[in-house]
Each structure stands twice: as C-alpha cells, then as structure tokens.
Amino acid sequence: MKILDFGSLNYDYVYSVEHVAAPGETISSYEMEVFCGGKGLNQAISAARAGAEVYLAGLVGEDGGLFMDKCKSNGIDASCIRQIQGKSGHAIIQLDDRGQNSILLYGGSNQQMTKEYVDKVLGQFDSGDFLLLQNEVNLLDYIIDRAYEKGMLIFLNPSPFNEKIKACDLAKVSVLLINEIEGGQITGETDSGKVLDLLEERYPHTAVMLTLGEKGAVYCCKGKRYRQDIYQVKTVDTTAAGDTFTGYFAALLGEGAAVEEALQVCARAAAITVSRKGAADSIPAREEVDKFHIHK
Ligand code: RIB
C-alpha cells in the first residue's frame, strides 16, 4: 500500500509578532524566518516520518528546488512533482507570542493543476492505495472523482474551507479530517456531537476525524466514537500541528494499527510539533514520538 499526497508546497514566511495585526493596524515584527511548508508537503513529511511509503504530487515554480531536497531528505518519492514557469506557492504567517498564528496564502503554482497532469499521476496508483488531499490546489473535485473511480481510499482535510469544497462529493471520501470551525461550515452546527451526528447521517460510509483544539479529537467510524485528549506541552508554534495529526493518522491506519493506538501516536506527534517553530521541519520522526511516550 502506497500513500499518494496530491497537494500544495509553500514557502512559509514566518513573522514573529507580539500579537496578530488587527484590521487597519500596522505592527512591527521582531523576527522573520523562511520555512518549507504547505499542507501537502507537511502531511507528506508527516506520513513519511511516521514510517509510510509516501509519494508527493504537486506543482512547484522556478524557485521550487528546495522542495525537492526536502522530499529527498525525508525519503519521499518526488518523481510526480512537476516544475513549471512562475512562482511557487507561499504563505505569510504571523506568529504571536502565545504560538498562535494567522496565515495568508498565495496559491502560485499550486493552483495550476491540469486534468492531464492529474490523470497521469493517478495512473501510477492502484485500488487500495491511500490518497491524501487538502484544499490548497485547484481541481480538487476532479481529483476526488478520478481517484474514487480507481478505488483509492481518500483522506480529505478540507482546509482552508471555501466554496470549492461544496463542489466535492464528500460521499466519495473515506476519512474526512476537520476542525471544529470546518465542521460548523460543512454542517451549520456548532456543537461537536451534532456535527458528527449530521455527518454520519449524510455520509454513512465516511469516517470523520474532528479535532477540537485543547479538547483533543473525536474519531467517528462505523457508528463508533473514539476520544483522544491532547498531550500538554509548552506551545511555541501551532503551525502544521493538524498536518502532523493527519499524516500520522493515514500512515498508522495504513500499517494496520488499531484506531485507539493510532490516535495516541497522532496526539503525541502533534504535541511535539507545537513545541517547536516552523512547519515541515517541526514534525517529529516516529522514533522521537515513541520516546516522548516513554518519558511522559
Ligand atoms: O497547515 C500549515 C500550512 O498551512 C503552512 O505550512 C502554510 O504553508 C499553509 O499551507
């Protein structure tokens, strides 16, 4: 079983600020750093560091060389990634003193997918392979339809949530990974229990992972609900915590782990990610996650 992650690759420009700028406000940052990120790259690195066989597909611009190095150093197969004219995607991230962030995306090459490219990539995968998707590339609905026809198991993290998600047939998704806000945007409900009830009713064949920030996560699958608390750590930067959880979860399910065990490993991995700065680079390797468990 292979994991194909069809997604975004961004350069993250991270500005450290005392607080995130309010509308109309001008503030100074006290540090600026550039990291490799993008939900596609982060989730691919997470699944690979968890131990899975990962393939990343996506489009980078003329400035995209660093992404290839990142894939290589993480053992990710990057042969599906194409370099095109123009700029790679990037994100402008304000990171405040409490480790909370605000993210502005520029799609760049991530928004240049063509149907011909999608078909070519998916042609290299088979029924039963996992497909990891987020909402930072164009043609998401097309990718879902084609992958479903092939019998791939689709993991969708519909983030950032927007109108494009409404064009996607969520009944074709095997595992939907959302946070509370996205749960509300999809269902119109604010109570997490009701969000899950509604999604279960609408998409009975789709398992749902609902992350609840400080309150942990609930996984709803085949009529059963599994709860997972967070591991408390000093928060330095929450960027890529959700991506860590998603990538680890796909990898763990792929290796046949029980849901309870997978959830615990994911929570430990995400805790390590929030305890350090950056996106892709902050995601821990499996060894570190296992040790974190022992020393807690
Ligand atoms: O989920 C975190 C990611 O969101 C960042 O790396 C940024 O690039 C945006 O895609």
CSV table of C-alpha atoms and ligand atoms in Angstrom, one decimal:
chain,number,residue,atom,x,y,z
A,1,MET,CA,0.0,0.0,0.0
A,2,LYS,CA,1.3,3.4,-1.0
A,3,ILE,CA,0.3,6.8,0.2
A,4,LEU,CA,0.0,9.5,-2.5
A,5,ASP,CA,-0.3,13.0,-1.2
A,6,PHE,CA,-1.6,15.3,-4.0
A,7,GLY,CA,-1.2,18.8,-2.6
A,8,SER,CA,0.5,22.1,-2.0
A,9,LEU,CA,4.1,23.1,-1.4
A,10,ASN,CA,4.6,26.6,0.0
A,11,TYR,CA,7.4,28.7,1.2
A,12,ASP,CA,6.3,29.9,4.6
A,13,TYR,CA,7.4,33.5,5.6
A,14,VAL,CA,7.0,33.5,9.3
A,15,TYR,CA,6.9,36.9,11.1
A,16,SER,CA,7.2,36.8,14.9
A,17,VAL,CA,4.9,39.4,16.4
A,18,GLU,CA,3.6,40.2,19.9
A,19,HIS,CA,0.1,39.9,18.6
A,20,VAL,CA,-1.5,39.3,15.2
A,21,ALA,CA,-2.3,42.6,13.4
A,22,ALA,CA,-5.9,43.8,13.6
A,23,PRO,CA,-7.7,45.2,10.5
A,24,GLY,CA,-6.2,48.7,9.9
A,25,GLU,CA,-3.4,48.2,12.3
A,26,THR,CA,0.3,48.4,11.4
A,27,ILE,CA,2.7,46.5,13.6
A,28,SER,CA,6.4,45.6,13.5
A,29,SER,CA,7.7,42.0,13.6
A,30,TYR,CA,10.8,41.2,15.6
A,31,GLU,CA,12.0,38.2,13.5
A,32,MET,CA,11.4,36.8,10.1
A,33,GLU,CA,12.3,33.2,9.0
A,34,VAL,CA,11.5,31.2,5.9
A,35,PHE,CA,10.5,27.5,6.2
A,36,CYS,CA,9.2,24.9,3.8
A,37,GLY,CA,5.6,24.2,4.3
A,38,GLY,CA,2.2,23.9,2.6
A,39,LYS,CA,-0.4,21.4,3.8
A,40,GLY,CA,0.5,19.0,1.0
A,41,LEU,CA,4.3,18.9,1.9
A,42,ASN,CA,3.7,18.9,5.6
A,43,GLN,CA,1.3,16.0,5.5
A,44,ALA,CA,3.6,14.0,3.2
A,45,ILE,CA,6.5,14.6,5.5
A,46,SER,CA,4.4,13.6,8.5
A,47,ALA,CA,3.3,10.3,6.9
A,48,ALA,CA,6.9,9.6,5.8
A,49,ARG,CA,8.3,10.3,9.3
A,50,ALA,CA,5.6,8.0,10.7
A,51,GLY,CA,7.2,5.3,8.5
A,52,ALA,CA,4.9,5.1,5.4
A,53,GLU,CA,5.9,4.8,1.8
A,54,VAL,CA,4.9,8.2,0.5
A,55,TYR,CA,4.7,9.8,-2.9
A,56,LEU,CA,4.1,13.6,-3.3
A,57,ALA,CA,2.5,15.1,-6.3
A,58,GLY,CA,2.2,18.8,-6.9
A,59,LEU,CA,3.4,21.8,-8.9
A,60,VAL,CA,6.3,24.0,-7.9
A,61,GLY,CA,7.6,27.1,-9.6
A,62,GLU,CA,11.0,28.0,-10.9
A,63,ASP,CA,12.0,28.7,-7.3
A,64,GLY,CA,11.0,25.3,-6.2
A,65,GLY,CA,14.3,23.5,-5.9
A,66,LEU,CA,14.3,23.4,-2.1
A,67,PHE,CA,11.1,21.3,-2.0
A,68,MET,CA,12.8,18.5,-4.0
A,69,ASP,CA,15.7,18.5,-1.4
A,70,LYS,CA,13.1,18.3,1.4
A,71,CYS,CA,11.4,15.3,-0.2
A,72,LYS,CA,14.7,13.6,-0.8
A,73,SER,CA,15.9,14.1,2.8
A,74,ASN,CA,12.6,12.7,4.1
A,75,GLY,CA,12.6,9.6,1.9
A,76,ILE,CA,9.5,10.9,-0.1
A,77,ASP,CA,9.2,9.9,-3.8
A,78,ALA,CA,9.1,13.3,-5.6
A,79,SER,CA,9.1,11.9,-9.1
A,80,CYS,CA,5.5,13.1,-9.7
A,81,ILE,CA,6.3,16.7,-8.8
A,82,ARG,CA,6.5,19.0,-11.8
A,83,GLN,CA,8.3,22.3,-12.0
A,84,ILE,CA,6.5,24.9,-14.1
A,85,GLN,CA,7.1,28.5,-15.0
A,86,GLY,CA,6.2,31.2,-12.5
A,87,LYS,CA,6.4,31.3,-8.7
A,88,SER,CA,5.8,28.5,-6.1
A,89,GLY,CA,3.0,29.0,-3.6
A,90,HIS,CA,3.8,30.8,-0.4
A,91,ALA,CA,2.3,31.7,2.9
A,92,ILE,CA,2.7,34.8,5.0
A,93,ILE,CA,2.4,33.7,8.6
A,94,GLN,CA,2.1,36.0,11.7
A,95,LEU,CA,3.2,34.0,14.7
A,96,ASP,CA,2.3,35.6,18.1
A,97,ASP,CA,4.0,35.2,21.5
A,98,ARG,CA,1.5,32.5,22.5
A,99,GLY,CA,2.3,30.4,19.5
A,100,GLN,CA,-0.9,31.1,17.7
A,101,ASN,CA,-0.9,32.1,14.0
A,102,SER,CA,-2.7,33.8,11.2
A,103,ILE,CA,-2.0,32.6,7.6
A,104,LEU,CA,-2.4,34.3,4.3
A,105,LEU,CA,-1.9,32.1,1.3
A,106,TYR,CA,-0.7,32.9,-2.2
A,107,GLY,CA,-1.5,29.8,-4.4
A,108,GLY,CA,1.1,30.3,-7.2
A,109,SER,CA,2.0,27.0,-8.9
A,110,ASN,CA,-0.3,25.1,-6.5
A,111,GLN,CA,-3.3,26.5,-8.5
A,112,GLN,CA,-2.1,25.4,-11.9
A,113,MET,CA,-3.1,21.8,-11.9
A,114,THR,CA,-4.4,20.4,-15.3
A,115,LYS,CA,-6.6,17.4,-15.8
A,116,GLU,CA,-3.9,15.8,-18.0
A,117,TYR,CA,-1.4,16.1,-15.1
A,118,VAL,CA,-3.9,14.7,-12.6
A,119,ASP,CA,-4.7,11.7,-14.8
A,120,LYS,CA,-1.0,11.0,-15.4
A,121,VAL,CA,-0.2,11.0,-11.7
A,122,LEU,CA,-3.2,8.9,-10.6
A,123,GLY,CA,-2.4,6.4,-13.4
A,124,GLN,CA,0.6,5.3,-11.3
A,125,PHE,CA,-1.6,4.2,-8.4
A,126,ASP,CA,-4.0,1.4,-7.7
A,127,SER,CA,-7.1,0.4,-5.9
A,128,GLY,CA,-6.4,0.3,-2.2
A,129,ASP,CA,-3.7,2.9,-2.2
A,130,PHE,CA,-4.3,5.9,0.0
A,131,LEU,CA,-4.7,9.4,-1.3
A,132,LEU,CA,-4.1,12.4,1.0
A,133,LEU,CA,-5.8,15.7,-0.1
A,134,GLN,CA,-6.2,19.2,1.3
A,135,ASN,CA,-7.8,22.3,-0.2
A,136,GLU,CA,-4.8,24.3,-1.4
A,137,VAL,CA,-4.7,23.1,-5.0
A,138,ASN,CA,-7.2,23.6,-7.9
A,139,LEU,CA,-9.2,20.7,-9.5
A,140,LEU,CA,-9.8,19.1,-6.1
A,141,ASP,CA,-13.3,17.8,-7.1
A,142,TYR,CA,-11.8,16.3,-10.3
A,143,ILE,CA,-9.0,14.6,-8.3
A,144,ILE,CA,-11.6,13.1,-5.9
A,145,ASP,CA,-13.8,11.8,-8.7
A,146,ARG,CA,-10.9,10.1,-10.6
A,147,ALA,CA,-9.3,8.6,-7.5
A,148,TYR,CA,-12.7,7.2,-6.3
A,149,GLU,CA,-13.2,5.6,-9.7
A,150,LYS,CA,-9.9,3.9,-9.3
A,151,GLY,CA,-10.8,2.6,-5.9
A,152,MET,CA,-8.3,4.6,-3.9
A,153,LEU,CA,-9.0,5.4,-0.3
A,154,ILE,CA,-9.4,9.2,0.0
A,155,PHE,CA,-8.3,11.1,3.1
A,156,LEU,CA,-9.6,14.7,2.8
A,157,ASN,CA,-8.5,17.6,5.0
A,158,PRO,CA,-10.8,20.3,3.5
A,159,SER,CA,-8.6,23.1,4.7
A,160,PRO,CA,-8.8,26.1,4.1
A,161,PHE,CA,-12.6,25.7,3.8
A,162,ASN,CA,-14.2,27.6,0.9
A,163,GLU,CA,-16.7,27.3,-1.9
A,164,LYS,CA,-14.6,24.7,-3.7
A,165,ILE,CA,-15.3,22.1,-1.0
A,166,LYS,CA,-19.0,22.4,-1.8
A,167,ALA,CA,-18.2,21.2,-5.4
A,168,CYS,CA,-16.6,18.0,-3.9
A,169,ASP,CA,-18.6,14.8,-3.4
A,170,LEU,CA,-17.8,14.1,0.2
A,171,ALA,CA,-19.6,10.7,0.0
A,172,LYS,CA,-16.5,9.5,-2.0
A,173,VAL,CA,-14.2,10.4,0.9
A,174,SER,CA,-13.1,7.5,3.2
A,175,VAL,CA,-11.8,9.7,6.0
A,176,LEU,CA,-12.7,13.4,6.4
A,177,LEU,CA,-10.4,15.3,8.8
A,178,ILE,CA,-11.8,18.6,10.0
A,179,ASN,CA,-11.5,21.0,12.9
A,180,GLU,CA,-14.5,22.5,14.8
A,181,ILE,CA,-14.8,25.5,12.5
A,182,GLU,CA,-14.8,23.4,9.4
A,183,GLY,CA,-17.3,21.1,11.0
A,184,GLY,CA,-19.6,24.1,11.5
A,185,GLN,CA,-19.0,25.4,8.0
A,186,ILE,CA,-20.0,22.0,6.5
A,187,THR,CA,-23.0,21.2,8.7
A,188,GLY,CA,-24.2,24.6,10.1
A,189,GLU,CA,-23.9,23.1,13.6
A,190,THR,CA,-21.7,24.4,16.5
A,191,ASP,CA,-22.0,21.5,18.9
A,192,SER,CA,-19.4,18.9,18.1
A,193,GLY,CA,-21.7,16.0,18.9
A,194,LYS,CA,-24.3,17.3,16.5
A,195,VAL,CA,-21.6,17.9,13.8
A,196,LEU,CA,-20.7,14.3,14.0
A,197,ASP,CA,-24.3,13.1,14.0
A,198,LEU,CA,-25.1,15.1,10.9
A,199,LEU,CA,-22.0,14.0,9.0
A,200,GLU,CA,-22.7,10.4,9.9
A,201,GLU,CA,-26.3,10.7,8.6
A,202,ARG,CA,-25.3,12.4,5.4
A,203,TYR,CA,-22.2,10.3,4.7
A,204,PRO,CA,-22.6,6.9,6.3
A,205,HIS,CA,-19.5,5.5,4.6
A,206,THR,CA,-17.2,8.3,5.5
A,207,ALA,CA,-15.3,8.2,8.8
A,208,VAL,CA,-14.8,11.6,10.4
A,209,MET,CA,-11.9,12.9,12.5
A,210,LEU,CA,-13.0,16.0,14.3
A,211,THR,CA,-10.1,17.9,16.0
A,212,LEU,CA,-11.2,20.1,18.9
A,213,GLY,CA,-8.0,22.1,19.8
A,214,GLU,CA,-7.4,22.0,23.5
A,215,LYS,CA,-10.2,19.4,23.9
A,216,GLY,CA,-8.4,16.8,21.7
A,217,ALA,CA,-10.1,14.9,18.9
A,218,VAL,CA,-13.0,12.6,18.3
A,219,TYR,CA,-12.9,9.9,15.5
A,220,CYS,CA,-16.2,8.6,14.3
A,221,CYS,CA,-16.2,5.4,12.3
A,222,LYS,CA,-18.9,2.8,11.5
A,223,GLY,CA,-21.1,4.0,14.3
A,224,LYS,CA,-18.3,4.1,17.0
A,225,ARG,CA,-16.8,7.2,18.5
A,226,TYR,CA,-13.2,7.3,19.8
A,227,ARG,CA,-12.0,10.1,22.0
A,228,GLN,CA,-8.4,11.3,22.3
A,229,ASP,CA,-7.0,14.0,24.7
A,230,ILE,CA,-4.1,16.3,23.8
A,231,TYR,CA,-0.7,16.0,25.5
A,232,GLN,CA,0.0,19.2,27.3
A,233,VAL,CA,3.3,20.9,26.2
A,234,LYS,CA,4.6,24.5,26.1
A,235,THR,CA,3.2,25.9,22.8
A,236,VAL,CA,5.8,27.5,20.6
A,237,ASP,CA,4.1,27.4,17.2
A,238,THR,CA,0.9,25.6,16.3
A,239,THR,CA,1.7,25.6,12.5
A,240,ALA,CA,1.4,22.1,11.0
A,241,ALA,CA,0.0,20.5,14.1
A,242,GLY,CA,-3.1,19.5,12.2
A,243,ASP,CA,-0.9,18.3,9.3
A,244,THR,CA,1.1,16.2,11.7
A,245,PHE,CA,-2.0,14.6,13.0
A,246,THR,CA,-3.4,13.9,9.5
A,247,GLY,CA,-0.2,12.4,8.1
A,248,TYR,CA,0.5,10.3,11.1
A,249,PHE,CA,-3.1,9.0,11.1
A,250,ALA,CA,-3.0,7.9,7.5
A,251,ALA,CA,0.3,6.2,8.0
A,252,LEU,CA,-0.9,4.4,11.1
A,253,LEU,CA,-4.1,3.2,9.5
A,254,GLY,CA,-2.0,2.1,6.5
A,255,GLU,CA,0.2,-0.1,8.7
A,256,GLY,CA,-2.9,-1.7,10.3
A,257,ALA,CA,-2.7,0.0,13.8
A,258,ALA,CA,-5.9,-0.1,15.9
A,259,VAL,CA,-7.7,3.2,16.0
A,260,GLU,CA,-7.0,3.8,19.7
A,261,GLU,CA,-3.3,3.3,19.2
A,262,ALA,CA,-3.2,5.4,16.1
A,263,LEU,CA,-5.0,8.3,17.9
A,264,GLN,CA,-2.5,8.2,20.8
A,265,VAL,CA,0.5,8.3,18.5
A,266,CYS,CA,-1.0,11.2,16.5
A,267,ALA,CA,-1.6,13.2,19.6
A,268,ARG,CA,2.0,12.7,20.8
A,269,ALA,CA,3.3,13.6,17.4
A,270,ALA,CA,1.2,16.8,17.2
A,271,ALA,CA,2.3,17.8,20.7
A,272,ILE,CA,5.9,17.6,19.7
A,273,THR,CA,5.2,19.7,16.6
A,274,VAL,CA,3.6,22.5,18.5
A,275,SER,CA,6.5,22.6,20.9
A,276,ARG,CA,8.8,23.9,18.1
A,277,LYS,CA,8.9,26.5,15.4
A,278,GLY,CA,8.2,26.1,11.7
A,279,ALA,CA,6.0,23.8,9.5
A,280,ALA,CA,7.6,20.8,7.8
A,281,ASP,CA,10.8,20.8,9.9
A,282,SER,CA,8.9,20.7,13.2
A,283,ILE,CA,7.3,17.4,12.5
A,284,PRO,CA,8.9,14.6,14.6
A,285,ALA,CA,10.2,11.2,13.4
A,286,ARG,CA,8.4,8.1,14.7
A,287,GLU,CA,11.4,7.2,17.0
A,288,GLU,CA,11.0,10.6,18.8
A,289,VAL,CA,7.3,10.1,19.1
A,290,ASP,CA,7.8,6.7,20.7
A,291,LYS,CA,10.3,8.1,23.2
A,292,PHE,CA,8.1,11.0,24.0
A,293,HIS,CA,5.5,8.4,25.2
A,294,ILE,CA,8.0,6.7,27.4
A,295,HIS,CA,9.3,9.9,29.1
A,296,LYS,CA,5.9,11.5,29.7
B,1,RIB,O1,-1.1,23.9,7.9
B,1,RIB,C1,0.0,24.7,7.9
B,1,RIB,C2,0.4,25.2,6.5
B,1,RIB,O2,-0.7,26.0,6.0
B,1,RIB,C3,1.6,26.1,6.4
B,1,RIB,O3,2.8,25.4,6.2
B,1,RIB,C4,1.2,27.0,5.2
B,1,RIB,O4,2.0,26.9,4.1
B,1,RIB,C5,-0.3,26.7,4.9
B,1,RIB,O5,-0.4,25.9,3.8
